[in-house]
Short mmCIF file of C-alpha atoms and ligand atoms in Angstrom, two decimals:
data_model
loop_
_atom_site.label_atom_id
_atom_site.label_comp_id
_atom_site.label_asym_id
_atom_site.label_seq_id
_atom_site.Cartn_x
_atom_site.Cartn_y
_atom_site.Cartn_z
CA UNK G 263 -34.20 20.55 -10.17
CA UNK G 264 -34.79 23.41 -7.70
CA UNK G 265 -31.39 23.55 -5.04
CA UNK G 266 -31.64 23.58 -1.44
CA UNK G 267 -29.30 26.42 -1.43
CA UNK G 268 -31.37 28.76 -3.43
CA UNK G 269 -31.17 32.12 -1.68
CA UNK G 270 -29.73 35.11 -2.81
CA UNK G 271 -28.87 33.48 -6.05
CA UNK G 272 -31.66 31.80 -8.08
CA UNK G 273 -29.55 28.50 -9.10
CA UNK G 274 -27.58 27.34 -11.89
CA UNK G 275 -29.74 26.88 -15.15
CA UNK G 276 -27.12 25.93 -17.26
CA UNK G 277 -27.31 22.26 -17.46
CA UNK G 278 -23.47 22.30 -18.59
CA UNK G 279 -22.54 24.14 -15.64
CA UNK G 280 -24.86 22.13 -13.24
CA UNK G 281 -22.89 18.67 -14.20
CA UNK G 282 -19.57 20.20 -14.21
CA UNK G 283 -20.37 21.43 -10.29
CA UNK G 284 -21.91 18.47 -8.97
CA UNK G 285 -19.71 15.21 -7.21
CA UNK G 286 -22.55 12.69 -7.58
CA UNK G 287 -21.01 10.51 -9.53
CA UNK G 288 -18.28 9.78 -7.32
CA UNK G 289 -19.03 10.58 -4.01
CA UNK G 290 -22.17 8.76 -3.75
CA UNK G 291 -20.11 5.75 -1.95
CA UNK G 292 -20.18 8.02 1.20
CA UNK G 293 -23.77 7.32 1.67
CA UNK G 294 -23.02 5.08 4.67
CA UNK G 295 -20.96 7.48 6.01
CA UNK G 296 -23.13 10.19 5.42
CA UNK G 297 -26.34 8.64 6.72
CA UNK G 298 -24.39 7.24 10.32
CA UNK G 299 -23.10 10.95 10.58
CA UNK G 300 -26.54 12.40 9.91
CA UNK G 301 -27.95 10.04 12.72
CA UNK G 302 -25.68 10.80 15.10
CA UNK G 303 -26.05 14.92 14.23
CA UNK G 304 -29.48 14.23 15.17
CA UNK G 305 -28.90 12.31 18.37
CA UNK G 306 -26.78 14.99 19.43
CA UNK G 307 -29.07 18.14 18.81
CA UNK G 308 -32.24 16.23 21.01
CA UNK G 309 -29.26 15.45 23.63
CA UNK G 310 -28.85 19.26 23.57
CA UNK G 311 -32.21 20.43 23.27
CA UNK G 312 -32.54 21.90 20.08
CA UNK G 313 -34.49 19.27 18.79
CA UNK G 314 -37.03 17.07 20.63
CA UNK G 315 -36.66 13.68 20.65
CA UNK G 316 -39.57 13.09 18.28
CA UNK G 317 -37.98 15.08 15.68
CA UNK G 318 -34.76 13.58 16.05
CA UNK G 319 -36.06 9.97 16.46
CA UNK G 320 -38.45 11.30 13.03
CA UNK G 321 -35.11 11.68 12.14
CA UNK G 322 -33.15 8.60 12.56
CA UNK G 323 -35.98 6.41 11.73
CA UNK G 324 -35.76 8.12 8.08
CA UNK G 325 -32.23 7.89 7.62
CA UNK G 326 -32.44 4.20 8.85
CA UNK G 327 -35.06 3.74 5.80
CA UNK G 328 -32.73 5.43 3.19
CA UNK G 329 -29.70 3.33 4.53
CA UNK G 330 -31.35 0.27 4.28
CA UNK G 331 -33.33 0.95 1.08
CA UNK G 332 -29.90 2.26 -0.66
CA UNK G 333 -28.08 -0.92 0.38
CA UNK G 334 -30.82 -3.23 -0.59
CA UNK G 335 -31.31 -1.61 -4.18
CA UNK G 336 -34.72 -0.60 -3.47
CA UNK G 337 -33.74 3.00 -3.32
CA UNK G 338 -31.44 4.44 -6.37
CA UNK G 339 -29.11 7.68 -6.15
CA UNK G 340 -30.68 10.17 -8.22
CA UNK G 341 -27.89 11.36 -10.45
CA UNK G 342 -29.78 14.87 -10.59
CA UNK G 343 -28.75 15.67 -7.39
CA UNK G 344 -25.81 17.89 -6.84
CA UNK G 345 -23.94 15.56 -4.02
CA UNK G 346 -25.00 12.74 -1.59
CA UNK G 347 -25.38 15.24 1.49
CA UNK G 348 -28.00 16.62 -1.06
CA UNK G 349 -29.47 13.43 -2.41
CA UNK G 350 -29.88 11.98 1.51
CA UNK G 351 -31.03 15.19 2.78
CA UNK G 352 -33.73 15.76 0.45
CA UNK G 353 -35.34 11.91 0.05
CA UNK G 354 -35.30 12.70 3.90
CA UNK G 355 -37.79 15.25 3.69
CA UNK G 356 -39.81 13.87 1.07
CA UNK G 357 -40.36 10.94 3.51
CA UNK G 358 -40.61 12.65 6.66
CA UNK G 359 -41.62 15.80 5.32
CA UNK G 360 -40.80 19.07 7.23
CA UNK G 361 -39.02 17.55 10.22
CA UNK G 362 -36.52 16.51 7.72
CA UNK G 363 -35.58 20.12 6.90
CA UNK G 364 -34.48 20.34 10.77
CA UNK G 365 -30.98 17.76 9.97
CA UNK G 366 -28.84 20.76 8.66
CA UNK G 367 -29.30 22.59 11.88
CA UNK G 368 -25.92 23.33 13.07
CA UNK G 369 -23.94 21.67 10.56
CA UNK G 370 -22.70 22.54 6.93
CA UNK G 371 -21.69 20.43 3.95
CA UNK G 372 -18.01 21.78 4.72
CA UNK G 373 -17.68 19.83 8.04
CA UNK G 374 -20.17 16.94 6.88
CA UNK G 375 -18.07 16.41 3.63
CA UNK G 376 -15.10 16.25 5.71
CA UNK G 377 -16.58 13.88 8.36
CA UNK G 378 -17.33 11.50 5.86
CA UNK G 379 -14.14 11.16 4.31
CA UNK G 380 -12.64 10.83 7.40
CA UNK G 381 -15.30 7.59 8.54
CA UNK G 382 -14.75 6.14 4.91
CA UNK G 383 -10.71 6.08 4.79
CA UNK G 384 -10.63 5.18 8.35
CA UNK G 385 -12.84 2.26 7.00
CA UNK G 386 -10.65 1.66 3.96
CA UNK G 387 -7.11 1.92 6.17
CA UNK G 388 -8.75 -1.02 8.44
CA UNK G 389 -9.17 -2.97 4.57
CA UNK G 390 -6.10 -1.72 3.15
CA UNK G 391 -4.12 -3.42 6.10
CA UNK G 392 -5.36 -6.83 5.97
CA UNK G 393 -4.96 -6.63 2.29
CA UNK G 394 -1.12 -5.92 3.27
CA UNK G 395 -0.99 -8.46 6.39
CA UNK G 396 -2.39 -11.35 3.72
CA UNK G 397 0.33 -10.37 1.18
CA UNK G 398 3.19 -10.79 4.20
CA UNK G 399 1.65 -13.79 5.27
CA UNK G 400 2.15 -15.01 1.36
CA UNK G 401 5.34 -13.97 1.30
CA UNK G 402 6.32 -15.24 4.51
CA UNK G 403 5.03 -19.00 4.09
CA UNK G 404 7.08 -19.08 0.46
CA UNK G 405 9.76 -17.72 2.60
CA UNK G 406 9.64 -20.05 5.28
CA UNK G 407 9.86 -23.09 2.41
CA UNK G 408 12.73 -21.49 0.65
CA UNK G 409 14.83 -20.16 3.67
CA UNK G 410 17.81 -22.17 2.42
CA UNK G 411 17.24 -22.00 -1.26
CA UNK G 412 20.36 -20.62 -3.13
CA UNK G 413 19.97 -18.31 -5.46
CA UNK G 414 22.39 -15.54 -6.39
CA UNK G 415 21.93 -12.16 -4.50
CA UNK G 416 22.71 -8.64 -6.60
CA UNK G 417 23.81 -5.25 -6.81
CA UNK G 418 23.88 -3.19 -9.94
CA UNK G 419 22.27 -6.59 -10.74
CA UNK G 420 25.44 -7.98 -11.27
CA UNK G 421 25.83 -10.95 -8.98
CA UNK G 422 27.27 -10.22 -5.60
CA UNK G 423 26.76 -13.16 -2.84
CA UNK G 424 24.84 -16.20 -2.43
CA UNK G 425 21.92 -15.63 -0.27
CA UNK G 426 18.48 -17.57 -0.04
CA UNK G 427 14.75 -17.22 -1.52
CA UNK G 428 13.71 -17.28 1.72
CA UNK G 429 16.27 -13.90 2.75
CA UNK G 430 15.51 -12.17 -0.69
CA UNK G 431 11.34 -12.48 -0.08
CA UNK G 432 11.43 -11.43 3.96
CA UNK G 433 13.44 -8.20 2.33
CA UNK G 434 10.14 -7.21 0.50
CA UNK G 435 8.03 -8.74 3.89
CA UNK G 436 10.06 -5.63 5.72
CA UNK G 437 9.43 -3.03 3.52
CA UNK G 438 5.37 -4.14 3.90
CA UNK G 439 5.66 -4.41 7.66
CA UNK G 440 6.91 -0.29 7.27
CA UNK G 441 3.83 0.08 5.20
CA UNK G 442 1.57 -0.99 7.46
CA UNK G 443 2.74 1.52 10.25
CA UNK G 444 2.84 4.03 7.61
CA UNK G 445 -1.26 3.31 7.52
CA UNK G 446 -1.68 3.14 11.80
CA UNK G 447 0.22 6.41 11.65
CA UNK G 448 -1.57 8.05 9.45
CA UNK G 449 -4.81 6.74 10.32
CA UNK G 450 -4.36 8.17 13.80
CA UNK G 451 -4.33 12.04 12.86
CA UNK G 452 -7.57 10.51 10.47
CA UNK G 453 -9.18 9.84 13.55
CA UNK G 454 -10.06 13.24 14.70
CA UNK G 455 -13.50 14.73 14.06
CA UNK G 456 -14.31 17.89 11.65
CA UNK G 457 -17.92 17.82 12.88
CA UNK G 458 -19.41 21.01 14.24
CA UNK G 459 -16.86 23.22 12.63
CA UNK G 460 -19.83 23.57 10.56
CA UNK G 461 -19.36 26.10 7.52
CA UNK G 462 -15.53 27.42 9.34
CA UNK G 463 -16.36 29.43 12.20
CA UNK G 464 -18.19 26.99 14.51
CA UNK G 465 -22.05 27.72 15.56
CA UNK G 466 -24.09 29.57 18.11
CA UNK G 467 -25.58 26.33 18.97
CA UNK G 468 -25.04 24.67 22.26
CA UNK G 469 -23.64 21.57 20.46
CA UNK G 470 -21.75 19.31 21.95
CA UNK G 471 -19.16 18.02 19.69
CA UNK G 472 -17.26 15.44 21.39
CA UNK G 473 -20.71 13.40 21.98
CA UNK G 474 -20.73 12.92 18.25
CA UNK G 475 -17.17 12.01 17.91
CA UNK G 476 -17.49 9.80 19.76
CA UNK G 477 -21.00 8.36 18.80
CA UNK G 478 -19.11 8.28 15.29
CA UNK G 479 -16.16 6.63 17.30
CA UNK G 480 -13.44 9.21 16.87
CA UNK G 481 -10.45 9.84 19.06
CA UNK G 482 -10.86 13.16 18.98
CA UNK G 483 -12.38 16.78 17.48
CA UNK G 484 -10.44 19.13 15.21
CA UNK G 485 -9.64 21.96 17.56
CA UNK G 486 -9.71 24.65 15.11
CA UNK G 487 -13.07 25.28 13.15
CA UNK G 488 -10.89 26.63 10.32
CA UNK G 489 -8.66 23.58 10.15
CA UNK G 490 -10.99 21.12 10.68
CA UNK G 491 -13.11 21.96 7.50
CA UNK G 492 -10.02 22.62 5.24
CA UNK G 493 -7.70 20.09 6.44
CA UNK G 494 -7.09 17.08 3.75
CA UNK G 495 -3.79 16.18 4.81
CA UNK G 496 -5.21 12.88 6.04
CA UNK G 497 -6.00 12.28 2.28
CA UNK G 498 -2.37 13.28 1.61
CA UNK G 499 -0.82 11.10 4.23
CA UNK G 500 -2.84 8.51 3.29
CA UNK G 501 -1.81 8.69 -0.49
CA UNK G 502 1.75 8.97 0.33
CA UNK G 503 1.84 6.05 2.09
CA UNK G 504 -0.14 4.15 -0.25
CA UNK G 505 2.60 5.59 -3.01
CA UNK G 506 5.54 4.40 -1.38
CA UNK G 507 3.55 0.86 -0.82
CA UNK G 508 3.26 1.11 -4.55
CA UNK G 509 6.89 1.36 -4.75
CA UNK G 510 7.18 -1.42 -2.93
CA UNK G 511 4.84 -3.72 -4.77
CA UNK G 512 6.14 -2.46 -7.99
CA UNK G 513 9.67 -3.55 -7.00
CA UNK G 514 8.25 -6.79 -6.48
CA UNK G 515 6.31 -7.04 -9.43
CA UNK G 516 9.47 -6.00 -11.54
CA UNK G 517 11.34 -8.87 -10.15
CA UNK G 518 8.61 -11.69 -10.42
CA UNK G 519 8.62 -10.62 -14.49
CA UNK G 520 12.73 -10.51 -14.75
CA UNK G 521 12.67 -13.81 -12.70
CA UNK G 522 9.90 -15.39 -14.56
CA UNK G 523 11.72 -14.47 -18.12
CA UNK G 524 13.90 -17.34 -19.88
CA UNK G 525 16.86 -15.34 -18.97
CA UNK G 526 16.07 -16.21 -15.00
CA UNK G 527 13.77 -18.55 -14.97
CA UNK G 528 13.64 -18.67 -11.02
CA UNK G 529 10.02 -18.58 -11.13
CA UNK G 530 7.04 -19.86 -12.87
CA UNK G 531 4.09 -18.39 -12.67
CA UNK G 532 0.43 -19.89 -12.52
CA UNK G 533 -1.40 -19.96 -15.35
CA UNK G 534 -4.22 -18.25 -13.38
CA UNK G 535 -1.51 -14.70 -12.75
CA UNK G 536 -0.37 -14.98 -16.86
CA UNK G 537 -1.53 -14.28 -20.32
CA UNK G 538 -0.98 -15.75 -23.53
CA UNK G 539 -0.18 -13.67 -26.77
CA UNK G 540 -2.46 -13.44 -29.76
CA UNK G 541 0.11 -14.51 -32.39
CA UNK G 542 3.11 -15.93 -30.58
CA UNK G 543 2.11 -19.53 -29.19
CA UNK G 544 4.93 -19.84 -26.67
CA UNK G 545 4.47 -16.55 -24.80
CA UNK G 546 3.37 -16.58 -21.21
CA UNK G 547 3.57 -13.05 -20.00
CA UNK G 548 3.31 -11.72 -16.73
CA UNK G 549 0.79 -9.42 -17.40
CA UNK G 550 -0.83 -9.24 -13.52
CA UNK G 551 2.70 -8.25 -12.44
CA UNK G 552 3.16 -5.68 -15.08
CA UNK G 553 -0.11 -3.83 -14.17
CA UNK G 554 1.04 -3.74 -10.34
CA UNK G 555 4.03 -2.47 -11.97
CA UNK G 556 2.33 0.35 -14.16
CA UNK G 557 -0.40 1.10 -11.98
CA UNK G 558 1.89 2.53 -9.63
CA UNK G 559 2.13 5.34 -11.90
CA UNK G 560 -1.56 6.32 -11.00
CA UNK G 561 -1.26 5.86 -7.81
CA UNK G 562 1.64 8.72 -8.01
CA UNK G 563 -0.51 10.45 -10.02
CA UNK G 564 -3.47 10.75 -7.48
CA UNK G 565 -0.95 12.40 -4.68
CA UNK G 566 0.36 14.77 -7.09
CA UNK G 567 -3.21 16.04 -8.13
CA UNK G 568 -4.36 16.50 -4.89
CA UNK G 569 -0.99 18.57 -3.80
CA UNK G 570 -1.12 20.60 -6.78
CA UNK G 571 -5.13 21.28 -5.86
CA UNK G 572 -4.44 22.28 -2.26
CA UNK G 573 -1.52 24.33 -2.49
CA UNK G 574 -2.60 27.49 -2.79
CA UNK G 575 -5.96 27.23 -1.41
CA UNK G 576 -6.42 30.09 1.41
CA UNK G 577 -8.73 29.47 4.43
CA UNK G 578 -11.21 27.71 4.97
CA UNK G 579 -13.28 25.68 2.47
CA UNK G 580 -13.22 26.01 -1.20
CA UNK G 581 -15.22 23.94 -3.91
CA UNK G 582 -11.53 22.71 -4.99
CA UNK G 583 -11.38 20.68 -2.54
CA UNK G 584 -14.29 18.43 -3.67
CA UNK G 585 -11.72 17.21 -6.00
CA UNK G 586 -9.92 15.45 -3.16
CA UNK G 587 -12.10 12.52 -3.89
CA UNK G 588 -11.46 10.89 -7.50
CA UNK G 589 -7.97 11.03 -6.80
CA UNK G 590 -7.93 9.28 -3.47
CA UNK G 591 -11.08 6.97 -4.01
CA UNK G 592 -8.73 6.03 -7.36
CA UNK G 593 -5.43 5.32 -5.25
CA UNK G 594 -7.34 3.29 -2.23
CA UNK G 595 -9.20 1.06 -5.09
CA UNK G 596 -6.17 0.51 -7.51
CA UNK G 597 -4.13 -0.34 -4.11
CA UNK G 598 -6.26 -2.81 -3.29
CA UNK G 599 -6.90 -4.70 -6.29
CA UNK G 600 -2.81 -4.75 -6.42
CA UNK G 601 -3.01 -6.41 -3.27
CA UNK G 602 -5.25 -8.54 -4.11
CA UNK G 603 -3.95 -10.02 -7.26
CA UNK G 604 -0.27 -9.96 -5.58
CA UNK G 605 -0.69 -12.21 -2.48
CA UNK G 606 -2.30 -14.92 -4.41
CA UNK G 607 0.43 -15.10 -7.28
CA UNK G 608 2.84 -14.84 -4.29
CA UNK G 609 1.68 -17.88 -2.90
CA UNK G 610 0.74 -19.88 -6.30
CA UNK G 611 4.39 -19.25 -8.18
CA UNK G 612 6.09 -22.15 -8.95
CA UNK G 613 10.24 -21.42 -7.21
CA UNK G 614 12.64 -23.13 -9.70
CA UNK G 615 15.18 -23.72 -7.18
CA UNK G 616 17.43 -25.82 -9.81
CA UNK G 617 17.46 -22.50 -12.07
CA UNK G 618 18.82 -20.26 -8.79
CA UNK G 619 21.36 -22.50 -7.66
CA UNK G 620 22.94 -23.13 -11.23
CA UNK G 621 22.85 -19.40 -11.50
CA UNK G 622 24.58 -18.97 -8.61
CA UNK G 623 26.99 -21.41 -9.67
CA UNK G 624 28.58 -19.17 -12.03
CA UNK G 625 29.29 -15.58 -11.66
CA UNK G 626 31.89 -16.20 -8.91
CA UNK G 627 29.40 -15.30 -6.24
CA UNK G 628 31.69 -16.70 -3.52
CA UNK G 629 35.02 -14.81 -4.17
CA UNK G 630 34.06 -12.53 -1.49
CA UNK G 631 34.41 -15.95 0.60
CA UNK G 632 37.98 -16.38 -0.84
CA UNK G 633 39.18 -13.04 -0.16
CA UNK G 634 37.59 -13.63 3.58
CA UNK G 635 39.65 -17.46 3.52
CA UNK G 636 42.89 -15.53 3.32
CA UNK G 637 41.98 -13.10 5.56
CA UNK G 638 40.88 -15.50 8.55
CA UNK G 639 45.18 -16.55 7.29
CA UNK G 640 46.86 -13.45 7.73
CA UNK G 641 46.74 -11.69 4.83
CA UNK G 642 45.03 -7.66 4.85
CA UNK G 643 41.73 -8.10 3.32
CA UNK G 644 43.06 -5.38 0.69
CA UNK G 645 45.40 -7.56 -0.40
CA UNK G 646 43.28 -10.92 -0.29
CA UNK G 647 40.96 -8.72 -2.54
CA UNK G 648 43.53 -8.49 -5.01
CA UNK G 649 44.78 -11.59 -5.21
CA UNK G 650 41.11 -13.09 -5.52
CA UNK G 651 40.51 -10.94 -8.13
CA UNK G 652 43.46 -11.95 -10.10
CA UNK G 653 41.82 -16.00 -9.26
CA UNK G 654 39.02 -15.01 -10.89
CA UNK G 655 40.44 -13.29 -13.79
CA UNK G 656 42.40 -16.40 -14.54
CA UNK G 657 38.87 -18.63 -14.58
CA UNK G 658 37.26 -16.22 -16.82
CA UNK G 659 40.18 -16.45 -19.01
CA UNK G 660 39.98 -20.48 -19.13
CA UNK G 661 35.96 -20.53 -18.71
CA UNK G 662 36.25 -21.87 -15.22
CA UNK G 663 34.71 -21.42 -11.91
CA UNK G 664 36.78 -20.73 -8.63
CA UNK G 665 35.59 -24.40 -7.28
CA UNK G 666 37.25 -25.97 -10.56
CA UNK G 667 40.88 -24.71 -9.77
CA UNK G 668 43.25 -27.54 -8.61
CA UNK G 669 45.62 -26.78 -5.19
CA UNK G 670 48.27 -26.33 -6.96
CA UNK G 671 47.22 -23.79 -8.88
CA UNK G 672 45.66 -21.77 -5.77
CA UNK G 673 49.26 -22.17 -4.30
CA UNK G 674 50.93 -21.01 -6.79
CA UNK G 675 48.84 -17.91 -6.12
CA UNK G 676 49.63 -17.71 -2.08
CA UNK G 677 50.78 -20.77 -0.19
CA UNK G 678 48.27 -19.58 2.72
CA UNK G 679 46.07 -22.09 0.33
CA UNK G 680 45.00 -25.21 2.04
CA UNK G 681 42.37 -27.93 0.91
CA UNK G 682 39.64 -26.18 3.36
CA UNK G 683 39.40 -23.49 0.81
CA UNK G 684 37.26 -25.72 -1.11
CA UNK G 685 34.60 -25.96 2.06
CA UNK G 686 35.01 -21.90 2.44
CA UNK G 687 33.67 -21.20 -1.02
CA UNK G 688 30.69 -23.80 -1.07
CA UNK G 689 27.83 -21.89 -1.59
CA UNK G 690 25.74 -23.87 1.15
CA UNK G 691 28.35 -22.93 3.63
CA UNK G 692 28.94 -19.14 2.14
CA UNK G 693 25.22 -19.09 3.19
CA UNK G 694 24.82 -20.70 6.40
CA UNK G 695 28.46 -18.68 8.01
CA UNK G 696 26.41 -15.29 7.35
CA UNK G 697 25.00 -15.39 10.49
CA UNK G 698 24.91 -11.97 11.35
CA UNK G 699 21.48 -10.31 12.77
CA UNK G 700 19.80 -10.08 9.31
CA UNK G 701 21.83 -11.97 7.52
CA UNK G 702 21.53 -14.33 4.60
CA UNK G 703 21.87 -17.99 7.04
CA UNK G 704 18.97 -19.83 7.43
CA UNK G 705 18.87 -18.75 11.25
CA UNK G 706 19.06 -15.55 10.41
CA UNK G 707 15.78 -15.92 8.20
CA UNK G 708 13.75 -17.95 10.55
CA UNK G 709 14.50 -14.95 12.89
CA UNK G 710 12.90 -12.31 10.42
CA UNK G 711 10.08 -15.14 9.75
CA UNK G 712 8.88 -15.14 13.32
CA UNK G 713 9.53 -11.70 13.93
CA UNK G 714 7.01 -10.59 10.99
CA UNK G 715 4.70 -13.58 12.25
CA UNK G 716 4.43 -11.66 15.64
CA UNK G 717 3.79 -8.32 14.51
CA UNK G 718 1.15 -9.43 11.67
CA UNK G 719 -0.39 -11.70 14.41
CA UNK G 720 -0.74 -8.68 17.01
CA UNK G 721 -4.23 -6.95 16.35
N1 LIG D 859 -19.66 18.17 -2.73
C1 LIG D 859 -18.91 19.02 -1.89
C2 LIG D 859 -17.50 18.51 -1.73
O1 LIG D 859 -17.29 17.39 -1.98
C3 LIG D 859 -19.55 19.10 -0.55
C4 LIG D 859 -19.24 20.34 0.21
C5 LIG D 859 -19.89 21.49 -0.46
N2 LIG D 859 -19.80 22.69 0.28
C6 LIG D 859 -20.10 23.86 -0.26
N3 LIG D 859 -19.97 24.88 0.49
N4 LIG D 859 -20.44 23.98 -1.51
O2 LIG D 859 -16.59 19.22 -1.36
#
């Protein structure tokens, strides 16, 4: 097919070479974008008098056509066509006819292209954070039911200290809220407008470039031509907060599968979040949580190709940079179906809260609580440390727990022993004394669970 840009050179006639240039395939989901920029391009050049307003109303009232005949079906991207500025530009004229050749007029692909990435992220940060506000709201209601479930809390996932469900999932409901400002954040420098940049060094045109931001509802205008059609770090920001999210969710994910496991078995999940295996009939494997888990990888993946693309890249725009959009159209998508598959098995598990307290049962969880007994006595915690270490030495010895020791045998460790030691190292009370800001008691949770509450209620 003949190229709009024909000019000095006579077009690519190497078919090989014409596929390998052309974006097509994957940026033809900016035809929204593209066709509500177009409009407002137009609107703007009969507000300044370089159109009339028949030409741009010729204008707009085409567009309006190819919009609605895209999204109805009735109109199919051409796969021929280099890119969707292309493909919209030139159904435009074979509609209008010549009028349509009067769009481009004080624009170029290199601030278009950029304008509608910009409108479609913006669009997909508004999605991507009521994915993330359903998947704290999941979180938070299992939360809310298990804020004084015992289970055993860990480091070096050895056990440490009793804590609650309800403590351990508002810990992953925090790192999400972060996530979410991470998106506002970066959404806000996403919300300034490359339009009328046009190819990098601006146009003799009287345009008028805040009307169209703000037509296209942008906070603002790029304020360097150059920038504005070279910047991508909005696709950068936006993929390095999405990464980090991924950590997060693939944290998550890597508990669910340890604590759905026979060795935990804190959780069950539904059938609807787990598959079967094809030879061994007793398997239920947590397959969902394991894709969150690996997908992450891509996710990474997408923020590294882009930063290896841009890096050397000198001013202004260079066809490189059309291969911002794979990688960040990839990471938005995969995000999302994470999300989506997440909240729901969130809020579907089964919490075996027998399996967590008889877990926490054993491992001497509470011996911090000893040491703290003898403390609250007299004794320097360094010492008390000791001394409860030398308690629970004895128990592993015998194959005994802390709570199965007579009085007479704590005494004949330290005669600061009284019979209260027996309430100090209950688990229930362990949990509900930890009532400091953040801390494991139930108060202390329904704290964090309002707190999130607020914040995912506020916009
Ligand atoms: N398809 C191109 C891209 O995605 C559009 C911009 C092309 N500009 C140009 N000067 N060739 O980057």
């Amino acid at each position: 097919m003949a190229k709009m840009w024909t000019g000095v050179t006579a077009g690519i006639t190497d078919p090989i070479a014409d596929d390998f240039n052309s974006s097509i395939r994957f940026d033809s989901r900016l035809y929204r974008q593209d066709i509500r920029g177009s409009m407002a391009h137009a609107a703007m050049l009969a507000a300044r008098g370089i159109l009339t307003q028949e030409e741009s109303d010729a204008l707009c009232g085409g567009l309006a056509g190819i919009l609605a005949d895209l999204d109805s079906g009735a109109l199919q991207i051409d796969p021929a066509c280099e890119d969707i500025h292309m493909f919209v530009e030139q159904v435009l004229t074979e509609r209008i006819g010549e009028v349509g050749k009067k769009l481009h007029t004080a624009r170029s692909r290199n601030d278009q292209v950029a304008l509608d990435m910009r409108m479609y992220l913006k669009d997909e940060c508004a999605e991507l954070s009521a994915l993330i506000r359903a998947l704290i709201a999941a979180l938070t209601d299992v939360a809310e039911a298990h804020k004084a479930s015992i289970m055993p809390g860990y480091t070096h996932l050895q056990r440490a200290q009793p804590v609650t469900f309800g403590h351990y999932l508002m810990a992953y409901a925090m790192m999400l809220l972060r996530d979410l400002d991470r998106l506002a954040d970066c959404r806000k420098r996403m919300d300034v407008s490359p339009i009328g940049c046009c190819a990098l060094a601006g146009t003799t045109y009287d345009t008028d470039r805040r009307m169209e931001a703000e037509l296209l509802d942008f906070a603002d205008i790029a304020m360097n031509s150059m920038d504005g059609v070279s910047d991508r770090d909005f696709c950068l920001e936006l993929m390095s907060a999405l990464s980090i999210l991924m950590v997060h969710l693939s944290r998550l994910s890597e508990e669910l599968i340890l604590w759905a496991s026979w060795e935990f078995k804190f959780i069950e999940l539904s059938d609807a979040y787990t598959t079967g295996s094809s030879i061994m009939p007793q398997k239920r494997n947590a397959d969902m949580a394991e894709l969150v888990r690996g997908k992450s990888g891509r996710v990474f993946g997408d923020l590294m190709g882009l930063l290896t693309t841009l890096k050397g890249l000198p001013l202004a725009y260079n066809k490189d940079m059309q291969e911002d959009k794979e990688g960040v159209f990839d990471a938005v998508d995969t995000v999302k179906m994470c999300l989506r598959v997440m909240a729901p098995m969130i809020a579907t598990m089964k919490v075996r809260t027998d399996n967590m307290l008889a877990a926490a049962r054993t491992g001497f969880i509470n011996a911090t609580d000893l040491a703290d007994y003898l403390v609250r006595r007299g004794l320097p915690f360094r010492t008390a440390y000791k001394l409860t270490g030398e308690l629970v030495a004895k128990c592993i010895a015998e194959g005994r727990v802390l709570e199965d020791l007579t009085l007479e045998e704590y005494r004949a460790f330290s005669p600061l022993f009284d019979g209260e030691l027996y309430t100090a190292i209950d688990l229930r009370v362990c949990v509900d004394k930890r009532l400091s800001e953040g801390g494991t008691s139930v108060g202390s949770v329904e704290k964090q669970i309002a707190y999130v509450r607020s914040v995912i209620a506020d916009d």
